Short mmCIF file of C-alpha atoms and ligand atoms in Angstrom, two decimals:
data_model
loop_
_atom_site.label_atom_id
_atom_site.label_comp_id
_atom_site.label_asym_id
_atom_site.label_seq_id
_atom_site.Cartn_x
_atom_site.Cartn_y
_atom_site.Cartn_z
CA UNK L 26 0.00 0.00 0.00
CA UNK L 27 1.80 3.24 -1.05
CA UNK L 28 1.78 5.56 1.41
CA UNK L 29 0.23 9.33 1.03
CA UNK L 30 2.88 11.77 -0.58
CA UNK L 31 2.44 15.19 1.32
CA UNK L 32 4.62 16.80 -1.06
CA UNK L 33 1.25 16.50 -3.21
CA UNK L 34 -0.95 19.13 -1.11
CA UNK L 35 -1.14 22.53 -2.32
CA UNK L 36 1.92 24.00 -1.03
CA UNK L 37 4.90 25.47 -2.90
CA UNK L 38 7.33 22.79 -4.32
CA UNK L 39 11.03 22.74 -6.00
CA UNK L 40 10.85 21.98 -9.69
CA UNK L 41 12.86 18.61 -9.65
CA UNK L 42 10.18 17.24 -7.26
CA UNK L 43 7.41 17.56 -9.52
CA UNK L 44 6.25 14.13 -10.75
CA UNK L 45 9.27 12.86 -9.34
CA UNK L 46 10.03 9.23 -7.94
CA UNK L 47 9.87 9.70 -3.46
CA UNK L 48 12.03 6.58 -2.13
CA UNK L 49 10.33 7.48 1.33
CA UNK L 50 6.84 6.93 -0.62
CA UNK L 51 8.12 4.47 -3.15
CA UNK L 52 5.04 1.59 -4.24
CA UNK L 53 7.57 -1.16 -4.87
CA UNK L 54 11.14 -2.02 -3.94
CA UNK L 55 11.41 -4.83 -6.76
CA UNK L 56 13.15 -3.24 -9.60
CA UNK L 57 16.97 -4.27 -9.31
CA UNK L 58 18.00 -1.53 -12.05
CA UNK L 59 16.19 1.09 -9.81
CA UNK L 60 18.26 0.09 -6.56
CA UNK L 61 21.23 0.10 -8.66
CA UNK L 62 20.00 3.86 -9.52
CA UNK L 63 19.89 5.03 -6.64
CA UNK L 64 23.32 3.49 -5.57
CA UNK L 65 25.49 5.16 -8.03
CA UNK L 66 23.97 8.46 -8.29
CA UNK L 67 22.84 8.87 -4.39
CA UNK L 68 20.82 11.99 -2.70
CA UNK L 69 20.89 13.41 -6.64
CA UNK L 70 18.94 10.96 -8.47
CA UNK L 71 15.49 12.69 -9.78
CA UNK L 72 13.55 10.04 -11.60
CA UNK L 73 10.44 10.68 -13.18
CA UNK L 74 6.90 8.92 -11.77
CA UNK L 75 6.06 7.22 -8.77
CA UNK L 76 7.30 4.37 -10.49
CA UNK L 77 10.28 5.05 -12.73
CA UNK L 78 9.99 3.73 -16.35
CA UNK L 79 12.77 2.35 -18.28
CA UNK L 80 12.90 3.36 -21.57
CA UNK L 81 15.48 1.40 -24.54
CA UNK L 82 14.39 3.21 -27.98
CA UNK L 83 12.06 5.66 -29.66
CA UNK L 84 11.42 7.14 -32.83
CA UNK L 85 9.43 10.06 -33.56
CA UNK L 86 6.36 10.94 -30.91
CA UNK L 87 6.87 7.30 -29.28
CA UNK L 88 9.03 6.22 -26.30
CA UNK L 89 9.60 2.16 -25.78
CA UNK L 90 10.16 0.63 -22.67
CA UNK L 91 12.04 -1.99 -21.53
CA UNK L 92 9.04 -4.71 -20.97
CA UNK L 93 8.22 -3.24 -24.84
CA UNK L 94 5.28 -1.01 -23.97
CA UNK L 95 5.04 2.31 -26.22
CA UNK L 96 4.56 5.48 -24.59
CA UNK L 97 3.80 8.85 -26.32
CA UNK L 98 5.99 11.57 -25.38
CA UNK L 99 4.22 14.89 -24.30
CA UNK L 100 6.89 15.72 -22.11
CA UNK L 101 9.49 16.12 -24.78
CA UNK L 102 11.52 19.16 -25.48
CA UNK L 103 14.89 17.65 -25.83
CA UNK L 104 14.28 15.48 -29.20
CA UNK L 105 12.19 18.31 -30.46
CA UNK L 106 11.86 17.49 -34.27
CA UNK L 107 11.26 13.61 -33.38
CA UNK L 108 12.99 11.35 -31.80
CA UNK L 109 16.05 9.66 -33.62
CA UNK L 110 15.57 11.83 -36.38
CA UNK L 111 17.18 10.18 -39.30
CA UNK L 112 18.65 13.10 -40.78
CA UNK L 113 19.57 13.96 -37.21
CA UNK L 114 20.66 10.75 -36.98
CA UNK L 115 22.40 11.35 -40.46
CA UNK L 116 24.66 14.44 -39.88
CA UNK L 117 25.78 13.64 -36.42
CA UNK L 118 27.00 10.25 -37.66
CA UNK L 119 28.87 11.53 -40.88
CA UNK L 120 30.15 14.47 -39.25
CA UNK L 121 31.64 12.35 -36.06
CA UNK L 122 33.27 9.96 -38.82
CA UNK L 123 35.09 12.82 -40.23
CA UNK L 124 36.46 15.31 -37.51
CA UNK L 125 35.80 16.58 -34.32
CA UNK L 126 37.54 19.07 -32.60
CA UNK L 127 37.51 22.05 -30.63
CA UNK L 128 36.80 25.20 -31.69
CA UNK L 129 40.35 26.54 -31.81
CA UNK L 130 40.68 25.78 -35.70
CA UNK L 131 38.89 27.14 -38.50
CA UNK L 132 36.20 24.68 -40.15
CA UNK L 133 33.43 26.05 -42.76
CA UNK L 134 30.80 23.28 -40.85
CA UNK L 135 30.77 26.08 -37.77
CA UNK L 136 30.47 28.95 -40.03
CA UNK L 137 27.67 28.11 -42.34
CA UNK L 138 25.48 27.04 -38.90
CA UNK L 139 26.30 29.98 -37.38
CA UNK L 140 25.25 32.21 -40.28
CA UNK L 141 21.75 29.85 -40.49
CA UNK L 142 21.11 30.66 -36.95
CA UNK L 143 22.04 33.92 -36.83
CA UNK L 144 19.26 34.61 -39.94
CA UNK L 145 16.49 33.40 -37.27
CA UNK L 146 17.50 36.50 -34.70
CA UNK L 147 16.99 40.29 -34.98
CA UNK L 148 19.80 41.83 -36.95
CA UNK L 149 21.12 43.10 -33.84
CA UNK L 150 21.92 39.72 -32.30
CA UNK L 151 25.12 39.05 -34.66
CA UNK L 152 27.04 37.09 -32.20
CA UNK L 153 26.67 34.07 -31.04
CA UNK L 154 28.64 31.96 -28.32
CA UNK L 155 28.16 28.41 -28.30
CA UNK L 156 28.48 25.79 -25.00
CA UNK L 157 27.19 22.88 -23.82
CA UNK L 158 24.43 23.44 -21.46
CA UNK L 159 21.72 26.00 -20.94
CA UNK L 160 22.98 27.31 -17.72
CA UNK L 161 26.11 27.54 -18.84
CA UNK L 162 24.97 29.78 -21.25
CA UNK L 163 22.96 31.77 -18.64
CA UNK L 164 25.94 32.05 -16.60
CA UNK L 165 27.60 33.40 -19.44
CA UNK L 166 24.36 36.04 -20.24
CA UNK L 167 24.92 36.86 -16.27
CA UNK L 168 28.44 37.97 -17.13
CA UNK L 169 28.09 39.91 -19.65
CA UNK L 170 25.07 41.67 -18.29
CA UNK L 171 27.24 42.44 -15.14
CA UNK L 172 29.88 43.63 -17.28
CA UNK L 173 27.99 45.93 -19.19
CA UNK L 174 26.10 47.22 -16.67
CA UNK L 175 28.41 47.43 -13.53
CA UNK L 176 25.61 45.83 -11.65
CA UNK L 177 24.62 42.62 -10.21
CA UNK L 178 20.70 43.30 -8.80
CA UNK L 179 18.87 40.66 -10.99
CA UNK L 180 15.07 40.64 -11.39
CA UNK L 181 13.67 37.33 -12.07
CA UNK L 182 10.35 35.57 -12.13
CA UNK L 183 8.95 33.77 -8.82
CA UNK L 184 9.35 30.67 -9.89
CA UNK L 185 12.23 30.97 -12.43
CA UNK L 186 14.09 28.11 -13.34
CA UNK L 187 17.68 28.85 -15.17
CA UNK L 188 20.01 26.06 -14.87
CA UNK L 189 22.53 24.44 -12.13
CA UNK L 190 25.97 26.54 -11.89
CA UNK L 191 26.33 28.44 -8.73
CA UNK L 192 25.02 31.96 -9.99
CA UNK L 193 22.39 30.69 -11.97
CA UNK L 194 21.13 28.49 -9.01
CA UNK L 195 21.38 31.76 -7.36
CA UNK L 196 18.44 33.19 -9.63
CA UNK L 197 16.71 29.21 -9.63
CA UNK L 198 13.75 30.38 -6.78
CA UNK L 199 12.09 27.32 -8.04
CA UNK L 200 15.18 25.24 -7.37
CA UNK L 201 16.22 26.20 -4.20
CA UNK L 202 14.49 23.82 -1.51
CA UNK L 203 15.99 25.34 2.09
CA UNK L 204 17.87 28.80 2.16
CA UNK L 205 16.73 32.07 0.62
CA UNK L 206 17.23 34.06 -2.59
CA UNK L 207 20.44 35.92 -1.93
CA UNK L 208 20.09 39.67 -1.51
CA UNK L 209 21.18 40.73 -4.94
CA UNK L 210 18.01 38.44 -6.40
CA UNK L 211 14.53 40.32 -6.55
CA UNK L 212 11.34 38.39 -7.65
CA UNK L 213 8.33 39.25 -10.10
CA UNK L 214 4.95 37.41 -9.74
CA UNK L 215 4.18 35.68 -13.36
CA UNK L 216 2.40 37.55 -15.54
CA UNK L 217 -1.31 36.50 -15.27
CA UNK L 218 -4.85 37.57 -14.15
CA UNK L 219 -4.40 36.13 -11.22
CA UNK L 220 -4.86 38.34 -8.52
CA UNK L 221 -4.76 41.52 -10.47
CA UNK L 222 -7.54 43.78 -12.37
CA UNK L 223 -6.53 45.50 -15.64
CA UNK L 224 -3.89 44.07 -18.29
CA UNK L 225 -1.35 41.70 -17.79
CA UNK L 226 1.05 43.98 -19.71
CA UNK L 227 0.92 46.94 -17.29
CA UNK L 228 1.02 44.96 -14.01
CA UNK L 229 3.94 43.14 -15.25
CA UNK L 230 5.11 46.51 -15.73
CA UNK L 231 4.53 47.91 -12.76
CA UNK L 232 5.82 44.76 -10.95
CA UNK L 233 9.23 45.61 -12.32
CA UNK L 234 9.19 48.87 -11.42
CA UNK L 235 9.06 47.61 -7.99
CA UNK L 236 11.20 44.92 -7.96
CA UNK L 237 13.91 48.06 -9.64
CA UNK L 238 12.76 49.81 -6.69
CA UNK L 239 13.78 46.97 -4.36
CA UNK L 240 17.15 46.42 -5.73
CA UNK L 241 17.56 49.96 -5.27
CA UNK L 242 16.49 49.83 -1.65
CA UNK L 243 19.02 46.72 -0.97
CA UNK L 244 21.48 48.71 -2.64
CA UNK L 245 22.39 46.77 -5.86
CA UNK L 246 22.83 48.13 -8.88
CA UNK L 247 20.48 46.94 -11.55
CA UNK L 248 21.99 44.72 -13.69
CA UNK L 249 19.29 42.70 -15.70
CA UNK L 250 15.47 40.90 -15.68
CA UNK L 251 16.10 37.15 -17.25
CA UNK L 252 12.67 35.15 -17.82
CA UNK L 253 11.96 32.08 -19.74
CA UNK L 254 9.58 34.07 -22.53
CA UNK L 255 6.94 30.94 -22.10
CA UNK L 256 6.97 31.21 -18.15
CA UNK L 257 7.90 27.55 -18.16
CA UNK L 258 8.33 26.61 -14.58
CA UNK L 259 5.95 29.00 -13.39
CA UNK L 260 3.25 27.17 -15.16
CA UNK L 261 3.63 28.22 -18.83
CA UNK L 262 2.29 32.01 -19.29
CA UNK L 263 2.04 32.55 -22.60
CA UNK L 264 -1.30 35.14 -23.33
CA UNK L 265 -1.58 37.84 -24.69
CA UNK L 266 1.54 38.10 -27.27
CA UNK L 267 3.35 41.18 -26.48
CA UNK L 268 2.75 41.58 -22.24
CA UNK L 269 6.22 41.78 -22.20
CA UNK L 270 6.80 44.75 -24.00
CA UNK L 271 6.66 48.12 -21.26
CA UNK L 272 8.10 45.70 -18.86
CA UNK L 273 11.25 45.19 -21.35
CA UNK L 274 10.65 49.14 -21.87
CA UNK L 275 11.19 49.40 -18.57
CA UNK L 276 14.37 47.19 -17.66
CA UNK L 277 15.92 49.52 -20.17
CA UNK L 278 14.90 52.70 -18.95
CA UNK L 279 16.30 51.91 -15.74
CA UNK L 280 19.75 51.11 -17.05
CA UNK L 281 19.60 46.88 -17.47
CA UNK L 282 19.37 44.46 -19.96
CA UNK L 283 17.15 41.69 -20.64
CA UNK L 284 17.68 38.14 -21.09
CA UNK L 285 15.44 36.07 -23.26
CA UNK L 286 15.90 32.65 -21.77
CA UNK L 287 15.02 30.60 -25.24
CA UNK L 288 15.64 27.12 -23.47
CA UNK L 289 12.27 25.96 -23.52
CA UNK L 290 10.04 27.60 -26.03
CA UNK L 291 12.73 28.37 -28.51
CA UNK L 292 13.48 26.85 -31.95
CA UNK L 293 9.15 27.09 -33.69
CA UNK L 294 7.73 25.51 -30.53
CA UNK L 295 5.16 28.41 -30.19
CA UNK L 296 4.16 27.78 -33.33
CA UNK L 297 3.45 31.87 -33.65
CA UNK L 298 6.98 32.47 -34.09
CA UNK L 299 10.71 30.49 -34.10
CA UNK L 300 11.42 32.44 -30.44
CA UNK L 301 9.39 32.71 -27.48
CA UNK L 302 10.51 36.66 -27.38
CA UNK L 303 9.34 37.43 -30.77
CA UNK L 304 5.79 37.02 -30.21
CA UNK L 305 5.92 39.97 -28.05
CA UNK L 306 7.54 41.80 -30.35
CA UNK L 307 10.21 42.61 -28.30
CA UNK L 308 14.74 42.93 -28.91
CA UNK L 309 16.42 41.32 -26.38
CA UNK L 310 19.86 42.40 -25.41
CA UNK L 311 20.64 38.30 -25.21
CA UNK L 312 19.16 35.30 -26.03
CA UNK L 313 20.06 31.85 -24.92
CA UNK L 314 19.11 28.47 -26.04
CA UNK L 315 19.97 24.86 -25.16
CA UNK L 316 17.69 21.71 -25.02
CA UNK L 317 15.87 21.80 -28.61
CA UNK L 318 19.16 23.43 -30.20
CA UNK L 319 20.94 19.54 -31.45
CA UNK L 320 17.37 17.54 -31.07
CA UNK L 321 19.52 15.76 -28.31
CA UNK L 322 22.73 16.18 -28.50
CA UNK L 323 24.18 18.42 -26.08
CA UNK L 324 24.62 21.99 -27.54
CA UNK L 325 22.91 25.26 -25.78
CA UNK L 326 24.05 29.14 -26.75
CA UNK L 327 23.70 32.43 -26.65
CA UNK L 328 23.15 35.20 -29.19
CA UNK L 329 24.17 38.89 -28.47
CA UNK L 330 25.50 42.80 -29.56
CA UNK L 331 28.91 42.36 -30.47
CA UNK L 332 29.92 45.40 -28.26
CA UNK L 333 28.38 43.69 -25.25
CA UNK L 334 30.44 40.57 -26.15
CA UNK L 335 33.63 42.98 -26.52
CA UNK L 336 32.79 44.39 -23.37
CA UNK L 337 33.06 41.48 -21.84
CA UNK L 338 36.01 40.10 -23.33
CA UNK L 339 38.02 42.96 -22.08
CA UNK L 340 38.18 41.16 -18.60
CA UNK L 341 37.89 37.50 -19.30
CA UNK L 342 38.33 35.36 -22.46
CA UNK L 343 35.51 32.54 -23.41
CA UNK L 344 36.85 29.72 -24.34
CA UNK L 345 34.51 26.01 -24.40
CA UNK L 346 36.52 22.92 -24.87
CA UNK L 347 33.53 21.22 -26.17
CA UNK L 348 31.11 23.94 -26.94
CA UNK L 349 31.19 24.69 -30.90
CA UNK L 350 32.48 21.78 -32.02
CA UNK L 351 31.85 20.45 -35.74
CA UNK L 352 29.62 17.41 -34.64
CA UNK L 353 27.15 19.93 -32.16
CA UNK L 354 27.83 22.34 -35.50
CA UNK L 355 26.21 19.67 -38.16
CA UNK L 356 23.35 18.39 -35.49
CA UNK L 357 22.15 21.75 -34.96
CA UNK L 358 22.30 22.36 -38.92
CA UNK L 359 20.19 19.42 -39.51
CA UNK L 360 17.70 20.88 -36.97
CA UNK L 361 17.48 24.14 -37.91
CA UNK L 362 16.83 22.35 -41.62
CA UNK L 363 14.28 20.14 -40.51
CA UNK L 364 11.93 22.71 -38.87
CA UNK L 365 12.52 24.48 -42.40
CA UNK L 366 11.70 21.45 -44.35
CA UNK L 367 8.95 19.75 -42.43
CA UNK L 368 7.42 22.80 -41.57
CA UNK L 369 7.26 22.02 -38.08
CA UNK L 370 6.57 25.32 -37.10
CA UNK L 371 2.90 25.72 -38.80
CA UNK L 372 2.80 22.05 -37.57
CA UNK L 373 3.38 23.41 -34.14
CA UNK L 374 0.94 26.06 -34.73
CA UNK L 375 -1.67 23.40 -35.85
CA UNK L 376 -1.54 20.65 -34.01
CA UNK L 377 -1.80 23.43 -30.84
CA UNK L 378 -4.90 25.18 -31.86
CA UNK L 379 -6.26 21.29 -32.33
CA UNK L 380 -5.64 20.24 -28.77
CA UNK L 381 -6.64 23.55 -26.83
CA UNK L 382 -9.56 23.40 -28.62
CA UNK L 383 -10.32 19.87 -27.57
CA UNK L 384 -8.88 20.54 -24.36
CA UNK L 385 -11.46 23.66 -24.09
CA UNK L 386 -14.38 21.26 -24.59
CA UNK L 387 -13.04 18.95 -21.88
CA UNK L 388 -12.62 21.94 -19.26
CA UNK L 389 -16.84 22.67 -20.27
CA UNK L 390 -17.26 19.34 -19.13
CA UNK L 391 -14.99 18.98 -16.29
CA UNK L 392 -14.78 21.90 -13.60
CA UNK L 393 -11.07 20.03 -12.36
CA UNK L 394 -9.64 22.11 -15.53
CA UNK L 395 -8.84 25.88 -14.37
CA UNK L 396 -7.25 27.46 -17.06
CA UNK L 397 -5.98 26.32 -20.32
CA UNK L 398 -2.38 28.40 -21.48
CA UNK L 399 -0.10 28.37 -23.96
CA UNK L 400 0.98 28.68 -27.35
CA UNK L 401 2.12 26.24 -29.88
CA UNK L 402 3.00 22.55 -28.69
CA UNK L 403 3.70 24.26 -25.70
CA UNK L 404 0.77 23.77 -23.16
CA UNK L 405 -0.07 24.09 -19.36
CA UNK L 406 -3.43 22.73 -18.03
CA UNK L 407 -4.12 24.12 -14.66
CA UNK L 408 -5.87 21.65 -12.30
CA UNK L 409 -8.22 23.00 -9.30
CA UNK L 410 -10.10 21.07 -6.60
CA UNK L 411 -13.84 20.93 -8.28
CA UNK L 412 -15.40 24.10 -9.33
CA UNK L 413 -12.81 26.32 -7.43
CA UNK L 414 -10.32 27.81 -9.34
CA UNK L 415 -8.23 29.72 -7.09
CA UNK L 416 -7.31 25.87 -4.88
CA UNK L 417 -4.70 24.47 -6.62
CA UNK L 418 -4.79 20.77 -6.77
CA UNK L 419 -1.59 19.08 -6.96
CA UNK L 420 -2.78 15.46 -6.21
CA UNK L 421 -5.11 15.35 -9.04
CA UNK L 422 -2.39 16.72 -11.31
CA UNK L 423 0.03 14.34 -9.64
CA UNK L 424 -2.68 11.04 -10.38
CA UNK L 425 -3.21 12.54 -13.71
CA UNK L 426 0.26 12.61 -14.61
CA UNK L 427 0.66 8.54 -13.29
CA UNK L 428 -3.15 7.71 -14.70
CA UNK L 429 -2.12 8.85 -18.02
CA UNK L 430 1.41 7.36 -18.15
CA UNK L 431 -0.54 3.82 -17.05
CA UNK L 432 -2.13 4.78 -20.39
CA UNK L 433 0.61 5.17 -22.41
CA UNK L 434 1.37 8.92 -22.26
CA UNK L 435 3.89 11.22 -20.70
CA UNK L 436 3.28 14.35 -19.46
CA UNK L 437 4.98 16.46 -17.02
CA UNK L 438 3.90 19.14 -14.06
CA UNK L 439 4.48 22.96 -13.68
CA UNK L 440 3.68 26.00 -11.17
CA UNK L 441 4.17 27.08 -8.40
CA UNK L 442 2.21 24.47 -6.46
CA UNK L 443 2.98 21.51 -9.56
CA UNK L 444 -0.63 21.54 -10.29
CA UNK L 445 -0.40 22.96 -14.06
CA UNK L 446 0.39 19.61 -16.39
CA UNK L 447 2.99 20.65 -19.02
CA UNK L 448 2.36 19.10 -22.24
CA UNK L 449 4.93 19.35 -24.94
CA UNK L 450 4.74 16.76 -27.79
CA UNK L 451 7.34 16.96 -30.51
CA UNK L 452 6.79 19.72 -33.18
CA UNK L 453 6.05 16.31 -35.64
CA UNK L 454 3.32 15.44 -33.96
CA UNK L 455 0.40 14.05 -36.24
CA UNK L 456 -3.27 14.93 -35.63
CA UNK L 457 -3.97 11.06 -34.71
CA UNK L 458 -1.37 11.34 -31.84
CA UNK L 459 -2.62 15.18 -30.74
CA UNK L 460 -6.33 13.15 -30.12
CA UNK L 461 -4.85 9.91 -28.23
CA UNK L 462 -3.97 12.57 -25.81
CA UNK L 463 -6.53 14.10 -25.21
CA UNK L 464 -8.93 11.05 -25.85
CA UNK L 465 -6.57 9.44 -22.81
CA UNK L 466 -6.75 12.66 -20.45
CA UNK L 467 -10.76 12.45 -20.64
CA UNK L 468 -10.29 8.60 -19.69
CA UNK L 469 -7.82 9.65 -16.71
CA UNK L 470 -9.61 12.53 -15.30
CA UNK L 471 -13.16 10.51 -15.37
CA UNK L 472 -11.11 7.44 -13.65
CA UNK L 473 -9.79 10.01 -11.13
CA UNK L 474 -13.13 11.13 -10.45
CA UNK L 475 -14.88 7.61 -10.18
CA UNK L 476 -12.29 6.43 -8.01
C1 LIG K 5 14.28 27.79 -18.87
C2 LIG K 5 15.53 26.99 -18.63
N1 LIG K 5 16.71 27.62 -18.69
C3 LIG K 5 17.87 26.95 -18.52
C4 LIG K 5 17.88 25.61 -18.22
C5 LIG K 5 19.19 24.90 -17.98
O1 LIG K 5 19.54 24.11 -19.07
P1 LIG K 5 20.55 22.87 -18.89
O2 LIG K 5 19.84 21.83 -18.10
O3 LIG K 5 20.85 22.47 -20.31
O4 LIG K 5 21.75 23.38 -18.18
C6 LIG K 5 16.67 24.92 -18.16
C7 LIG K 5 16.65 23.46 -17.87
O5 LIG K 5 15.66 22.85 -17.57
C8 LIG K 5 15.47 25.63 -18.36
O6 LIG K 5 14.28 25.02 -18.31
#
């Protein structure tokens, strides 16, 4: 009998324990490859579901497990243009059988994707920085930011998540699980309706106009306002296009820049445009990107003005041992030419207007479904106890997420209180797979509610 999880009540929870595996509240202790898990990686394993699957191949929307049962994967933003890819597949392989080296020597492969990626960014953005993970490329953005400002106050959203090194854990609210922010870190609430009359553009505003005001107070000098432009981890904040804009109006004002973290929603996964930042029709002063970029192998970014790149090269070099080299070069090539090809982007666009509005007949039927956000293939489905919006139900999210992996899909959880579900199929995804979602939610909620 498993026992209850009180991490599943409505209280505020750190991102890696949402639909995690609990050893305290484990169901079984009979899967030897688990045990051997948890013995060679320790206090950090984080293992999805209350029962941890083990997966051995996929192609395209589909996942296989080990005992040969097919799962399809909402949760994916890695593998973005499919799973094993073959032309993925294709120009890693050549390229790997031909060279790889650092960046240190001249090779046309770098060049030409550099030039392709650069053509998806405002003309400003004409440098670009490759590494190998997302927050190294937000600790990068940080330094840069403090170098052209002379600051380090940075303004962030409440439940930001922005990678692992030590500064950008330092601006991670949502992965921090006992001490504080530090001082130099100021929060903004997401920008929703929640709680607020009047548009979500000009309280977002005014909330950073405060939170300025507060680094101020504290005595730190501005420096910059990073967010996620989907408001990922806060439980994906995506309406209406273009909220973001006086707030961006004013970070600058006030003397900082502003960080488009392009991790989650970037490369056509709104479906509205190839970046998260462009549907607001907003410059950023950097962008970074990562997961998506190499449709799984490991390559993350940042674009920028070359005179804030200059600036900070005047104190410190940048050198990556493995970041730009010709194999990361040719994978994200083949990406950026598959989106192009396979018009995955009006795919995106598509197959998301297909499942809201399935999902918005479901949430008529079913007063468990709060809000439905989003844009593209990139989705949140807030979850509420029965007819009551503003109580946040994070067990029914949490027996959603394992009711609908029991049927064969993967999803994952967002928010503040874990009780949005984050869906986020590939940008292939067929119509036929959009509706065994949602035809497999309606089977898990009315389950849940028969139970
Ligand atoms: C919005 C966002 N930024 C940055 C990161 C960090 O990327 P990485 O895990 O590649 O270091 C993540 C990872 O989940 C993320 O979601």
């Amino acid at each position: 009998m498993a026992k209850k999880n009180s991490k599943t009540q409505s209280t505020a929870r750190q991102i890696l324990d949402m639909n995690a595996f609990d050893a305290e509240t484990r169901e079984s202790t009979s899967n030897p490859l688990l045990e051997r898990r948890l013995a060679n990686v320790g206090a950090s394993a984080v293992l999805f579901y209350r029962e941890p699957l083990e997966i051995v191949s996929a192609s395209g929307s589909w996942m296989t497990a080990a005992d040969g049962k097919r799962y399809l994967d909402f949760y994916n933003n890695v593998p973005s243009v499919g799973h094993t890819h073959p032309r993925i597949v294709a120009a890693v392989t050549d390229q790997i059988s031909k060279l790889n080296i650092n960046s240190r020597y001249l090779n046309s492969v770098l060049d030409l994707y550099l030039d392709a990626l650069k053509a998806t960014f405002p003309a400003s953005l004409s440098n670009v920085v490759l590494s190998c993970s997302g927050s190294e490329a937000n600790d990068l953005a940080l330094r840069i930011a403090a170098a052209t400002s002379g600051g380090t106050g940075i303004i962030v959203s409440e439940n930001a998540y922005h990678g692992n090194t030590s500064i950008i854990s330092d601006i991670s609210p949502s992965a921090l699980k006992r001490h504080k922010l530090p001082d130099h870190v100021v929060t903004v609430p997401a920008p929703s309706h929640a709680g607020q009359s009047g548009s979500i553009e000009n309280a977002f505003a005014a909330d950073m106009k405060r939170a300025i005001a507060e680094l101020e107070r504290r005595g730190h000098k501005f420096s910059a306002f990073i967010c996620d432009t989907i408001f990922s981890s806060d439980g994906v904040y995506a309406d209406p296009p273009g909220f973001l804009r006086k707030a961006i109006e004013t970070v600058h004002n006030a003397g900082g820049l502003y960080i488009a973290d392009e991790v989650q929603p970037g490369f056509a996964r709104t479906g509205e445009a190839f970046w998260g930042f462009a549907r607001h029709g907003v410059v950023p002063d950097i962008v970074t990107m990562g997961k998506p970029m190499g449709n799984g192998f490991p390559m993350a970014g940042l674009a920028t003005r070359p005179e804030l790149l200059a600036r900070f090269c005047e104190d410190t070099g940048y050198f990556s041992t493995f970041g730009a080299n010709p194999v990361a070069a040719a994978a994200g090539m083949a990406v950026l030419n598959v989106i192009h090809d396979e018009q995955l982007q009006d795919n995106a666009l598509r197959q998301g207007k297909h499942i809201t509005g399935r999902l918005l007949d479901l949430a008529a039927k079913d007063d468990r479904i709060a809000d439905i956000r989003g844009a593209g293939l990139f989705l949140g489905i807030e979850l509420c106890r029965p007819g009551q919006k503003d109580q946040p139900d994070a067990e029914v999210a949490s027996s959603v997420i394992n009711g609908l992996k029991d049927r064969g899909v993967l999803i994952g959880a967002a928010g503040r209180f874990g009780n949005t579900l984050k869906v986020r199929p590939p940008l292939s995804l067929t119509e036929e797979e959009a509706d065994i979602f949602v035809d497999r939610l309606e089977e898990t909620l009315s389950s849940i509610a028969t139970a």
